[in-house]
PDB file of C-alpha atoms and ligand atoms in Angstrom:
ATOM      1  CA  MET Q  20     -12.520  17.729 -86.535  1.00 87.00           C
ATOM      2  CA  ASP Q  21     -11.564  19.315 -83.189  1.00 95.00           C
ATOM      3  CA  GLU Q  22     -11.470  15.837 -81.684  1.00 97.00           C
ATOM      4  CA  LEU Q  23      -9.169  14.620 -84.463  1.00 98.00           C
ATOM      5  CA  LEU Q  24      -6.849  17.614 -83.916  1.00 98.00           C
ATOM      6  CA  ARG Q  25      -6.705  16.854 -80.169  1.00 98.00           C
ATOM      7  CA  GLU Q  26      -5.866  13.226 -81.009  1.00 98.00           C
ATOM      8  CA  MET Q  27      -3.077  14.440 -83.316  1.00 98.00           C
ATOM      9  CA  GLU Q  28      -1.682  16.710 -80.616  1.00 98.00           C
ATOM     10  CA  ALA Q  29      -1.606  13.764 -78.191  1.00 98.00           C
ATOM     11  CA  TYR Q  30      -0.007  11.564 -80.875  1.00 98.00           C
ATOM     12  CA  ALA Q  31       2.674  14.179 -81.559  1.00 98.00           C
ATOM     13  CA  ARG Q  32       3.423  14.476 -77.838  1.00 98.00           C
ATOM     14  CA  ALA Q  33       3.617  10.719 -77.366  1.00 98.00           C
ATOM     15  CA  HIS Q  34       5.901  10.274 -80.390  1.00 98.00           C
ATOM     16  CA  GLU Q  35       7.912  13.453 -79.795  1.00 98.00           C
ATOM     17  CA  THR Q  36       7.013  14.712 -83.244  1.00 98.00           C
ATOM     18  CA  PRO Q  37       7.248  18.501 -83.526  1.00 97.00           C
ATOM     19  CA  ILE Q  38       4.093  20.132 -84.872  1.00 98.00           C
ATOM     20  CA  LEU Q  39       2.870  23.713 -85.009  1.00 98.00           C
ATOM     21  CA  THR Q  40       2.697  24.973 -81.422  1.00 97.00           C
ATOM     22  CA  ALA Q  41      -0.408  26.431 -79.836  1.00 97.00           C
ATOM     23  CA  ALA Q  42       1.443  29.772 -79.619  1.00 97.00           C
ATOM     24  CA  ALA Q  43       2.253  29.848 -83.343  1.00 97.00           C
ATOM     25  CA  ARG Q  44      -1.157  28.607 -84.517  1.00 97.00           C
ATOM     26  CA  PRO Q  45      -2.983  31.979 -84.535  1.00 98.00           C
ATOM     27  CA  VAL Q  46      -0.231  33.615 -86.627  1.00 98.00           C
ATOM     28  CA  PHE Q  47      -0.280  30.660 -89.006  1.00 98.00           C
ATOM     29  CA  LEU Q  48      -4.063  30.688 -89.412  1.00 98.00           C
ATOM     30  CA  ARG Q  49      -4.244  34.459 -89.830  1.00 98.00           C
ATOM     31  CA  THR Q  50      -1.511  34.327 -92.462  1.00 98.00           C
ATOM     32  CA  VAL Q  51      -3.228  31.543 -94.399  1.00 98.00           C
ATOM     33  CA  ARG Q  52      -6.528  33.434 -94.289  1.00 98.00           C
ATOM     34  CA  GLU Q  53      -4.928  36.653 -95.497  1.00 97.00           C
ATOM     35  CA  ALA Q  54      -3.123  34.852 -98.328  1.00 98.00           C
ATOM     36  CA  SER Q  55      -6.418  33.175 -99.291  1.00 97.00           C
ATOM     37  CA  PRO Q  56      -4.617  30.621-101.485  1.00 98.00           C
ATOM     38  CA  ARG Q  57      -6.122  28.166-103.934  1.00 98.00           C
ATOM     39  CA  ARG Q  58      -2.976  26.047-103.802  1.00 98.00           C
ATOM     40  CA  ILE Q  59      -0.778  25.585-100.741  1.00 98.00           C
ATOM     41  CA  LEU Q  60       2.732  24.150-100.649  1.00 99.00           C
ATOM     42  CA  GLU Q  61       4.179  22.847 -97.400  1.00 99.00           C
ATOM     43  CA  LEU Q  62       7.750  21.701 -96.750  1.00 98.00           C
ATOM     44  CA  GLY Q  63       7.726  19.391 -93.724  1.00 98.00           C
ATOM     45  CA  THR Q  64       4.433  17.521 -93.259  1.00 98.00           C
ATOM     46  CA  ALA Q  65       5.209  15.532 -90.098  1.00 98.00           C
ATOM     47  CA  ILE Q  66       1.811  13.983 -89.233  1.00 98.00           C
ATOM     48  CA  GLY Q  67      -0.260  16.446 -91.274  1.00 98.00           C
ATOM     49  CA  TYR Q  68      -1.339  18.703 -88.425  1.00 98.00           C
ATOM     50  CA  SER Q  69      -0.625  22.093 -90.029  1.00 98.00           C
ATOM     51  CA  ALA Q  70      -1.890  20.745 -93.371  1.00 98.00           C
ATOM     52  CA  ILE Q  71      -5.242  19.864 -91.801  1.00 98.00           C
ATOM     53  CA  LEU Q  72      -5.448  23.247 -90.057  1.00 98.00           C
ATOM     54  CA  ALA Q  73      -4.775  25.033 -93.364  1.00 98.00           C
ATOM     55  CA  LEU Q  74      -7.316  22.956 -95.320  1.00 98.00           C
ATOM     56  CA  ARG Q  75      -9.943  23.453 -92.648  1.00 98.00           C
ATOM     57  CA  GLU Q  76      -9.340  27.217 -92.776  1.00 97.00           C
ATOM     58  CA  MET Q  77      -9.493  27.324 -96.606  1.00 98.00           C
ATOM     59  CA  PRO Q  78     -12.308  25.002 -97.744  1.00 97.00           C
ATOM     60  CA  ASP Q  79     -11.587  25.528-101.454  1.00 97.00           C
ATOM     61  CA  ALA Q  80      -7.821  25.070-101.281  1.00 98.00           C
ATOM     62  CA  GLU Q  81      -5.603  22.114-102.099  1.00 98.00           C
ATOM     63  CA  ILE Q  82      -2.252  21.303-100.555  1.00 98.00           C
ATOM     64  CA  VAL Q  83       0.938  19.686-101.778  1.00 98.00           C
ATOM     65  CA  THR Q  84       2.991  18.759 -98.741  1.00 98.00           C
ATOM     66  CA  ILE Q  85       6.463  17.209 -98.709  1.00 98.00           C
ATOM     67  CA  GLU Q  86       7.842  14.893 -96.021  1.00 98.00           C
ATOM     68  CA  ARG Q  87      11.125  13.000 -96.227  1.00 98.00           C
ATOM     69  CA  ASP Q  88      10.208  10.388 -93.615  1.00 98.00           C
ATOM     70  CA  LEU Q  89       8.037   7.676 -95.164  1.00 98.00           C
ATOM     71  CA  SER Q  90       6.453   6.524 -91.957  1.00 98.00           C
ATOM     72  CA  LEU Q  91       5.470  10.097 -90.979  1.00 98.00           C
ATOM     73  CA  ALA Q  92       4.105  10.656 -94.489  1.00 98.00           C
ATOM     74  CA  GLU Q  93       1.933   7.541 -94.127  1.00 98.00           C
ATOM     75  CA  THR Q  94       0.675   8.688 -90.749  1.00 98.00           C
ATOM     76  CA  ALA Q  95      -0.128  12.097 -92.273  1.00 98.00           C
ATOM     77  CA  ARG Q  96      -2.054  10.459 -95.134  1.00 98.00           C
ATOM     78  CA  SER Q  97      -4.088   8.481 -92.674  1.00 98.00           C
ATOM     79  CA  PHE Q  98      -4.959  11.571 -90.578  1.00 98.00           C
ATOM     80  CA  LEU Q  99      -5.748  13.600 -93.734  1.00 98.00           C
ATOM     81  CA  CYS Q 100      -8.026  10.794 -94.851  1.00 98.00           C
ATOM     82  CA  ARG Q 101      -9.812  10.733 -91.500  1.00 98.00           C
ATOM     83  CA  ALA Q 102     -10.266  14.518 -91.759  1.00 98.00           C
ATOM     84  CA  GLY Q 103     -11.970  13.907 -95.131  1.00 98.00           C
ATOM     85  CA  PHE Q 104      -9.219  15.789 -96.991  1.00 98.00           C
ATOM     86  CA  GLU Q 105      -7.625  12.985 -99.017  1.00 97.00           C
ATOM     87  CA  ALA Q 106      -8.844  14.435-102.333  1.00 98.00           C
ATOM     88  CA  ARG Q 107      -7.410  17.858-101.518  1.00 98.00           C
ATOM     89  CA  ALA Q 108      -3.999  16.772-100.234  1.00 98.00           C
ATOM     90  CA  ALA Q 109      -0.991  15.259-101.976  1.00 98.00           C
ATOM     91  CA  VAL Q 110       1.688  14.045 -99.564  1.00 98.00           C
ATOM     92  CA  LEU Q 111       4.957  13.681-101.484  1.00 98.00           C
ATOM     93  CA  VAL Q 112       7.701  11.600 -99.910  1.00 98.00           C
ATOM     94  CA  GLY Q 113      11.289  12.749-100.247  1.00 98.00           C
ATOM     95  CA  ALA Q 114      13.664  15.612 -99.578  1.00 98.00           C
ATOM     96  CA  ALA Q 115      11.979  18.924-100.328  1.00 98.00           C
ATOM     97  CA  GLU Q 116      15.132  20.280-101.984  1.00 97.00           C
ATOM     98  CA  GLU Q 117      14.942  17.426-104.506  1.00 98.00           C
ATOM     99  CA  ILE Q 118      11.185  17.506-105.037  1.00 98.00           C
ATOM    100  CA  LEU Q 119      10.798  21.292-105.454  1.00 98.00           C
ATOM    101  CA  PRO Q 120      12.387  21.431-108.942  1.00 98.00           C
ATOM    102  CA  THR Q 121       9.935  18.747-110.137  1.00 98.00           C
ATOM    103  CA  LEU Q 122       6.814  20.691-109.144  1.00 98.00           C
ATOM    104  CA  SER Q 123       4.807  22.777-111.539  1.00 96.00           C
ATOM    105  CA  GLY Q 124       2.084  25.376-111.255  1.00 97.00           C
ATOM    106  CA  ARG Q 125       1.930  28.238-108.785  1.00 98.00           C
ATOM    107  CA  PHE Q 126       1.155  28.381-105.094  1.00 98.00           C
ATOM    108  CA  GLY Q 127      -0.447  31.242-103.200  1.00 98.00           C
ATOM    109  CA  PHE Q 128       0.830  30.151 -99.798  1.00 98.00           C
ATOM    110  CA  VAL Q 129       4.031  28.309 -98.929  1.00 99.00           C
ATOM    111  CA  PHE Q 130       4.774  27.025 -95.447  1.00 98.00           C
ATOM    112  CA  ILE Q 131       8.437  26.268 -94.797  1.00 98.00           C
ATOM    113  CA  ASP Q 132       8.684  23.961 -91.793  1.00 98.00           C
ATOM    114  CA  ALA Q 133      11.360  21.362 -92.619  1.00 98.00           C
ATOM    115  CA  ALA Q 134      15.137  21.240 -91.920  1.00 97.00           C
ATOM    116  CA  LYS Q 135      16.054  24.689 -90.569  1.00 96.00           C
ATOM    117  CA  SER Q 136      19.601  24.492 -91.916  1.00 96.00           C
ATOM    118  CA  ARG Q 137      18.095  24.379 -95.399  1.00 98.00           C
ATOM    119  CA  TYR Q 138      15.776  27.371 -95.173  1.00 98.00           C
ATOM    120  CA  PRO Q 139      17.886  29.524 -97.557  1.00 98.00           C
ATOM    121  CA  ASP Q 140      17.806  26.680-100.141  1.00 98.00           C
ATOM    122  CA  PHE Q 141      14.069  26.295 -99.638  1.00 98.00           C
ATOM    123  CA  TRP Q 142      13.523  30.029-100.164  1.00 98.00           C
ATOM    124  CA  ARG Q 143      15.432  29.909-103.465  1.00 98.00           C
ATOM    125  CA  GLY Q 144      13.727  26.630-104.440  1.00 98.00           C
ATOM    126  CA  VAL Q 145      10.181  27.940-104.030  1.00 98.00           C
ATOM    127  CA  GLN Q 146      10.706  31.183-105.980  1.00 98.00           C
ATOM    128  CA  PRO Q 147       9.679  29.774-109.408  1.00 98.00           C
ATOM    129  CA  LEU Q 148       6.541  28.317-107.804  1.00 98.00           C
ATOM    130  CA  LEU Q 149       5.131  31.501-106.299  1.00 98.00           C
ATOM    131  CA  ALA Q 150       1.883  32.980-107.582  1.00 98.00           C
ATOM    132  CA  PRO Q 151       1.570  36.753-107.798  1.00 97.00           C
ATOM    133  CA  ARG Q 152       1.034  38.133-104.258  1.00 97.00           C
ATOM    134  CA  ALA Q 153       2.032  34.788-102.739  1.00 98.00           C
ATOM    135  CA  VAL Q 154       2.888  34.541 -99.071  1.00 98.00           C
ATOM    136  CA  VAL Q 155       5.793  32.474 -97.725  1.00 98.00           C
ATOM    137  CA  ALA Q 156       5.696  31.682 -94.005  1.00 98.00           C
ATOM    138  CA  ALA Q 157       8.696  30.058 -92.323  1.00 98.00           C
ATOM    139  CA  ASP Q 158       8.397  28.647 -88.813  1.00 98.00           C
ATOM    140  CA  ASN Q 159      11.051  28.577 -86.058  1.00 96.00           C
ATOM    141  CA  VAL Q 160      13.124  31.383 -87.575  1.00 97.00           C
ATOM    142  CA  LEU Q 161      14.056  32.746 -84.142  1.00 95.00           C
ATOM    143  CA  PHE Q 162      15.006  29.281 -82.850  1.00 91.00           C
ATOM    144  CA  ARG Q 163      14.964  29.564 -79.053  1.00 90.00           C
ATOM    145  CA  GLY Q 164      16.014  33.217 -79.184  1.00 88.00           C
ATOM    146  CA  LEU Q 165      19.422  32.276 -80.604  1.00 87.00           C
ATOM    147  CA  VAL Q 166      18.971  33.848 -84.043  1.00 91.00           C
ATOM    148  CA  GLU Q 167      18.595  37.527 -83.232  1.00 89.00           C
ATOM    149  CA  GLY Q 168      17.748  39.906 -80.445  1.00 78.00           C
ATOM    150  CA  GLU Q 169      18.747  39.797 -76.824  1.00 74.00           C
ATOM    151  CA  GLY Q 170      20.573  36.584 -75.938  1.00 74.00           C
ATOM    152  CA  SER Q 171      21.766  35.912 -79.482  1.00 78.00           C
ATOM    153  CA  GLU Q 172      25.097  37.752 -79.204  1.00 75.00           C
ATOM    154  CA  ALA Q 173      27.113  34.745 -78.025  1.00 75.00           C
ATOM    155  CA  TRP Q 174      28.529  32.432 -80.716  1.00 76.00           C
ATOM    156  CA  PRO Q 175      25.928  29.598 -80.877  1.00 74.00           C
ATOM    157  CA  LYS Q 176      27.030  26.334 -79.362  1.00 74.00           C
ATOM    158  CA  HIS Q 177      28.375  23.754 -81.747  1.00 75.00           C
ATOM    159  CA  SER Q 178      25.272  21.551 -82.122  1.00 81.00           C
ATOM    160  CA  TYR Q 179      23.122  24.532 -83.174  1.00 88.00           C
ATOM    161  CA  ARG Q 180      25.718  26.548 -85.067  1.00 90.00           C
ATOM    162  CA  THR Q 181      24.879  25.643 -88.672  1.00 92.00           C
ATOM    163  CA  MET Q 182      21.159  25.942 -88.026  1.00 94.00           C
ATOM    164  CA  VAL Q 183      21.422  29.330 -86.343  1.00 95.00           C
ATOM    165  CA  LEU Q 184      23.746  30.717 -89.019  1.00 94.00           C
ATOM    166  CA  ARG Q 185      21.423  29.488 -91.783  1.00 96.00           C
ATOM    167  CA  LEU Q 186      18.387  30.978 -90.076  1.00 97.00           C
ATOM    168  CA  ARG Q 187      20.213  34.320 -89.889  1.00 96.00           C
ATOM    169  CA  GLU Q 188      21.008  33.935 -93.579  1.00 97.00           C
ATOM    170  CA  TYR Q 189      17.333  33.186 -94.255  1.00 98.00           C
ATOM    171  CA  LEU Q 190      16.228  36.364 -92.486  1.00 98.00           C
ATOM    172  CA  ARG Q 191      18.815  38.431 -94.383  1.00 98.00           C
ATOM    173  CA  LEU Q 192      17.643  36.892 -97.659  1.00 98.00           C
ATOM    174  CA  VAL Q 193      13.938  37.481 -97.161  1.00 98.00           C
ATOM    175  CA  ARG Q 194      14.387  40.992 -95.768  1.00 98.00           C
ATOM    176  CA  SER Q 195      16.451  42.052 -98.744  1.00 98.00           C
ATOM    177  CA  ALA Q 196      14.467  40.165-101.412  1.00 98.00           C
ATOM    178  CA  PRO Q 197      13.221  42.631-104.046  1.00 97.00           C
ATOM    179  CA  GLY Q 198       9.442  42.663-104.351  1.00 97.00           C
ATOM    180  CA  PHE Q 199       8.811  41.129-100.913  1.00 98.00           C
ATOM    181  CA  ARG Q 200       7.859  42.582 -97.561  1.00 98.00           C
ATOM    182  CA  THR Q 201       8.743  40.474 -94.521  1.00 98.00           C
ATOM    183  CA  GLU Q 202       7.485  40.585 -90.956  1.00 98.00           C
ATOM    184  CA  VAL Q 203       8.828  38.360 -88.181  1.00 97.00           C
ATOM    185  CA  PHE Q 204       6.286  37.411 -85.537  1.00 97.00           C
ATOM    186  CA  PRO Q 205       7.831  36.361 -82.222  1.00 95.00           C
ATOM    187  CA  GLU Q 206       5.015  34.005 -81.187  1.00 94.00           C
ATOM    188  CA  GLY Q 207       6.152  30.412 -80.599  1.00 93.00           C
ATOM    189  CA  ASP Q 208       9.644  30.001 -82.028  1.00 95.00           C
ATOM    190  CA  GLY Q 209       9.268  32.925 -84.447  1.00 97.00           C
ATOM    191  CA  MET Q 210       7.503  32.945 -87.796  1.00 98.00           C
ATOM    192  CA  ALA Q 211       8.757  34.962 -90.770  1.00 98.00           C
ATOM    193  CA  VAL Q 212       5.961  35.991 -93.115  1.00 98.00           C
ATOM    194  CA  SER Q 213       7.151  37.240 -96.511  1.00 98.00           C
ATOM    195  CA  ARG Q 214       4.523  38.754 -98.773  1.00 98.00           C
ATOM    196  CA  ARG Q 215       5.168  39.121-102.462  1.00 97.00           C
ATOM    197  CA  MET Q 216       4.010  42.595-103.359  1.00 95.00           C
ATOM    198  CA  GLU Q 217       3.151  41.954-107.019  1.00 83.00           C
TER     199      GLU Q 217
HETATM  200  N1  SAM C 319       4.443  21.249 -90.485  1.00 71.02           N
HETATM  201  C1  SAM C 319       4.226  20.232 -89.489  1.00 71.02           C
HETATM  202  C2  SAM C 319       3.114  20.658 -88.559  1.00 71.02           C
HETATM  203  O1  SAM C 319       3.160  21.798 -88.059  1.00 71.02           O
HETATM  204  O2  SAM C 319       2.209  19.867 -88.312  1.00 71.02           O
HETATM  205  C3  SAM C 319       5.474  19.974 -88.665  1.00 71.02           C
HETATM  206  C4  SAM C 319       6.705  19.691 -89.460  1.00 71.02           C
HETATM  207  S1  SAM C 319       8.057  19.198 -88.466  1.00 71.02           S
HETATM  208  C5  SAM C 319       8.452  20.638 -87.578  1.00 71.02           C
HETATM  209  C6  SAM C 319       9.346  19.101 -89.648  1.00 71.02           C
HETATM  210  C7  SAM C 319       9.248  17.912 -90.578  1.00 71.02           C
HETATM  211  O3  SAM C 319      10.104  18.156 -91.696  1.00 71.02           O
HETATM  212  C8  SAM C 319       9.716  16.603 -89.974  1.00 71.02           C
HETATM  213  O4  SAM C 319       8.660  15.674 -90.055  1.00 71.02           O
HETATM  214  C9  SAM C 319      10.899  16.162 -90.832  1.00 71.02           C
HETATM  215  O5  SAM C 319      10.947  14.779 -91.071  1.00 71.02           O
HETATM  216  C10 SAM C 319      10.637  16.928 -92.121  1.00 71.02           C
HETATM  217  N2  SAM C 319      11.841  17.247 -92.886  1.00 71.02           N
HETATM  218  C11 SAM C 319      13.045  17.660 -92.410  1.00 71.02           C
HETATM  219  N3  SAM C 319      13.873  17.938 -93.426  1.00 71.02           N
HETATM  220  C12 SAM C 319      13.187  17.718 -94.567  1.00 71.02           C
HETATM  221  C13 SAM C 319      13.500  17.852 -95.939  1.00 71.02           C
HETATM  222  N4  SAM C 319      14.713  18.261 -96.325  1.00 71.02           N
HETATM  223  N5  SAM C 319      12.558  17.567 -96.854  1.00 71.02           N
HETATM  224  C14 SAM C 319      11.313  17.164 -96.451  1.00 71.02           C
HETATM  225  N6  SAM C 319      10.967  17.008 -95.165  1.00 71.02           N
HETATM  226  C15 SAM C 319      11.880  17.291 -94.231  1.00 71.02           C
END
């Protein structure tokens, strides 16, 4: 499995496909472990790297993962198959915002890692799907230090503006959401971990 993960990292580098960074991985794995989910929902599969990490960490869990790019989804299916996880993983192809309302059942862990300008929509979209005490982790919420903290005071440059403003909106939303407690871990590009308290 380690060899397959190294191959995936090399593949992602060669194809310039963003996957969970080495810096963010420990936070991700710790959060999955703590959530101890039976069902996992992921928005943004890419090549299936974080999905494989989560399934390896949680041997009894299943994952539903959504990817809008067909060719990436097919690559992810092939890697998941090689990891021996094909029976535990459903890769759905399409825009997460359109697929979310069609899903049923509850998820104990949700990983938001798709279009950053849609994070507030994703947060609202996953609410009906959360199990009691579910955990929602969202990657890249500090986007290159532009979202908050030192260095984020300047008006973001045009190409990043919508994304940065939506990420700020996401952080406001999760921090003020009744019944949730949110921590933002700075590792990597920043990961917001929102725990449902009941
Ligand atoms: N979670 C993956 C990992 O760590 O291995 C990386 C995901 S990558 C950062 C983001 C992925 O989200 C891209 O493959 C992109 O095609 C996909 N994506 C972007 N917007 C999306 C949307 N609205 N619905 C579904 N997938 C989307």
